[in-house]
Amino acid sequence: MSNWILTVDRLPEKRHGRKAEHIPCLIAIDGRVEIGLWNCHHLCWDDNEGDDYRYDPQTPTHWMPLPEPPQ
């Protein structure tokens, strides 16, 4: 199981080397948990469709990678 990572300590990193890569994560913001897409090119959190700015990098306080789906 993954642990929460402080956004001030580290942000998601590219996994596949694509310029426009989005990394789906769980993010903690204002006492709730959401799914957020980290935009590796623009270095911000995008909306659920991955095409519009949603949050600055440290607006969420914590993040963690999404687990792999069940087989």
Coordinates of N, CA and C in Angstrom, one line a residue:
M1 N 0.8 -1.2 0.0 CA 0.0 0.0 0.0 C 0.9 1.2 0.0
S2 N 0.5 2.2 -0.7 CA 1.3 3.5 -0.8 C 1.0 4.4 0.3
N3 N 1.9 5.2 0.6 CA 1.8 6.2 1.6 C 1.6 7.6 1.0
W4 N 0.9 8.5 1.7 CA 0.8 9.9 1.2 C 2.1 10.6 1.2
I5 N 2.3 11.4 0.1 CA 3.5 12.2 -0.1 C 3.1 13.6 0.0
L6 N 3.9 14.4 0.8 CA 3.7 15.8 0.9 C 4.0 16.5 -0.5
T7 N 3.2 17.4 -1.0 CA 3.5 18.0 -2.3 C 4.7 18.9 -2.2
V8 N 5.0 19.5 -1.0 CA 6.2 20.3 -0.8 C 7.5 19.5 -0.8
D9 N 7.4 18.2 -0.6 CA 8.5 17.3 -0.6 C 8.8 16.8 -2.0
R10 N 7.8 16.4 -2.7 CA 7.9 15.7 -4.0 C 6.6 15.7 -4.8
L11 N 6.7 15.9 -6.1 CA 5.6 15.8 -7.0 C 5.8 14.6 -7.9
P12 N 4.7 14.1 -8.5 CA 4.8 13.0 -9.4 C 5.8 13.2 -10.5
E13 N 6.5 12.1 -11.0 CA 7.5 12.2 -12.0 C 7.0 11.4 -13.2
K14 N 7.5 11.8 -14.4 CA 7.2 11.1 -15.6 C 7.6 9.7 -15.5
R15 N 6.7 8.8 -16.1 CA 7.0 7.4 -16.1 C 7.4 6.9 -17.5
H16 N 6.8 7.5 -18.5 CA 7.0 7.0 -19.9 C 7.7 8.0 -20.8
G17 N 8.2 9.1 -20.3 CA 9.0 10.0 -21.1 C 8.2 10.8 -22.1
R18 N 6.9 10.8 -22.1 CA 6.1 11.6 -23.1 C 6.0 13.0 -22.6
K19 N 6.1 14.0 -23.5 CA 6.0 15.4 -23.1 C 4.7 15.7 -22.4
A20 N 3.6 15.2 -22.9 CA 2.3 15.6 -22.4 C 1.7 14.5 -21.4
E21 N 2.6 13.9 -20.7 CA 2.1 12.8 -19.9 C 1.3 13.3 -18.7
H22 N 0.2 12.6 -18.4 CA -0.6 12.9 -17.2 C -0.5 11.7 -16.3
I23 N -0.4 12.0 -15.0 CA -0.3 10.9 -14.0 C -1.5 11.0 -13.1
P24 N -2.4 10.0 -13.1 CA -3.5 10.0 -12.2 C -3.1 9.7 -10.7
C25 N -3.5 10.5 -9.8 CA -3.2 10.3 -8.4 C -4.4 10.6 -7.5
L26 N -4.3 10.1 -6.3 CA -5.2 10.6 -5.3 C -4.6 11.9 -4.7
I27 N -5.4 12.9 -4.5 CA -4.8 14.2 -3.9 C -5.7 14.5 -2.7
A28 N -5.1 15.1 -1.7 CA -5.8 15.6 -0.5 C -5.8 17.1 -0.6
I29 N -7.0 17.7 -0.5 CA -7.2 19.1 -0.6 C -8.4 19.5 0.2
D30 N -8.2 20.5 1.1 CA -9.3 21.0 1.9 C -10.1 20.0 2.6
G31 N -9.4 19.0 3.2 CA -10.0 17.9 4.0 C -10.8 16.9 3.2
R32 N -10.6 16.8 1.9 CA -11.2 15.8 1.1 C -10.2 15.1 0.2
V33 N -10.6 14.0 -0.4 CA -9.7 13.3 -1.3 C -10.3 13.3 -2.7
E34 N -9.6 13.6 -3.7 CA -10.0 13.6 -5.1 C -9.0 12.8 -5.9
I35 N -9.5 12.5 -7.1 CA -8.5 12.0 -8.1 C -8.0 13.2 -8.9
G36 N -6.7 13.4 -9.0 CA -6.1 14.5 -9.7 C -5.2 14.0 -10.8
L37 N -5.1 14.7 -11.9 CA -4.2 14.4 -13.0 C -3.0 15.3 -12.9
W38 N -1.8 14.8 -12.6 CA -0.6 15.7 -12.6 C -0.2 15.8 -14.1
N39 N 0.0 17.1 -14.5 CA 0.4 17.4 -15.9 C 1.9 17.6 -15.8
C40 N 2.6 16.6 -16.4 CA 4.1 16.7 -16.4 C 4.7 17.7 -17.2
H41 N 4.0 18.2 -18.2 CA 4.5 19.3 -19.1 C 4.3 20.7 -18.5
H42 N 3.1 21.0 -18.0 CA 2.8 22.3 -17.4 C 3.0 22.4 -15.9
L43 N 3.4 21.2 -15.3 CA 3.6 21.1 -13.8 C 2.5 21.8 -13.0
C44 N 1.3 21.2 -13.2 CA 0.1 21.6 -12.5 C -0.8 20.4 -12.4
W45 N -1.9 20.5 -11.6 CA -2.9 19.5 -11.5 C -4.0 19.9 -12.5
D46 N -4.4 19.0 -13.4 CA -5.4 19.3 -14.4 C -6.8 18.8 -14.0
D47 N -7.8 19.1 -14.8 CA -9.1 18.6 -14.5 C -9.2 17.1 -14.9
N48 N -10.3 16.5 -14.6 CA -10.5 15.0 -14.9 C -10.3 14.6 -16.3
E49 N -10.5 15.5 -17.2 CA -10.2 15.2 -18.7 C -8.8 15.4 -19.1
G50 N -8.0 16.0 -18.2 CA -6.6 16.2 -18.5 C -6.3 17.3 -19.4
D51 N -7.2 18.3 -19.6 CA -6.9 19.3 -20.6 C -7.1 20.7 -20.1
D52 N -7.4 20.9 -18.8 CA -7.5 22.3 -18.3 C -6.9 22.3 -16.9
Y53 N -6.2 23.5 -16.6 CA -5.6 23.7 -15.3 C -6.7 23.6 -14.2
R54 N -6.3 23.0 -13.1 CA -7.3 22.9 -12.0 C -6.6 23.5 -10.7
Y55 N -5.4 23.1 -10.4 CA -4.7 23.5 -9.2 C -3.2 23.8 -9.4
D56 N -2.7 24.7 -8.6 CA -1.2 24.9 -8.6 C -0.6 23.7 -8.0
P57 N 0.7 23.5 -8.2 CA 1.4 22.2 -7.7 C 1.2 22.0 -6.2
Q58 N 1.3 23.0 -5.3 CA 1.1 22.7 -3.9 C -0.2 23.0 -3.3
T59 N -1.2 23.3 -4.1 CA -2.6 23.5 -3.6 C -3.1 22.3 -2.9
P60 N -3.0 21.1 -3.5 CA -3.2 19.9 -2.6 C -2.1 19.7 -1.7
T61 N -2.3 19.3 -0.5 CA -1.3 19.1 0.5 C -0.5 17.8 0.4
H62 N -1.2 16.8 -0.1 CA -0.6 15.4 -0.2 C -1.1 14.8 -1.5
W63 N -0.4 13.8 -1.9 CA -0.8 13.0 -3.1 C -0.2 11.5 -2.9
M64 N -0.8 10.6 -3.7 CA -0.3 9.3 -3.8 C -0.7 8.7 -5.1
P65 N 0.2 7.8 -5.7 CA -0.2 7.2 -6.9 C -1.5 6.3 -6.8
L66 N -2.3 6.3 -7.8 CA -3.4 5.4 -7.8 C -2.9 3.9 -7.8
P67 N -3.6 3.1 -7.1 CA -3.2 1.6 -7.2 C -3.6 1.1 -8.5
E68 N -2.9 0.0 -8.9 CA -3.3 -0.7 -10.1 C -4.7 -1.3 -10.0
P69 N -5.5 -1.3 -11.0 CA -6.8 -1.9 -10.9 C -6.7 -3.5 -10.7
P70 N -7.8 -4.0 -10.2 CA -7.8 -5.5 -10.0 C -7.7 -6.2 -11.3
Q71 N -7.2 -7.4 -11.3 CA -7.1 -8.2 -12.5 C -8.4 -8.9 -12.8

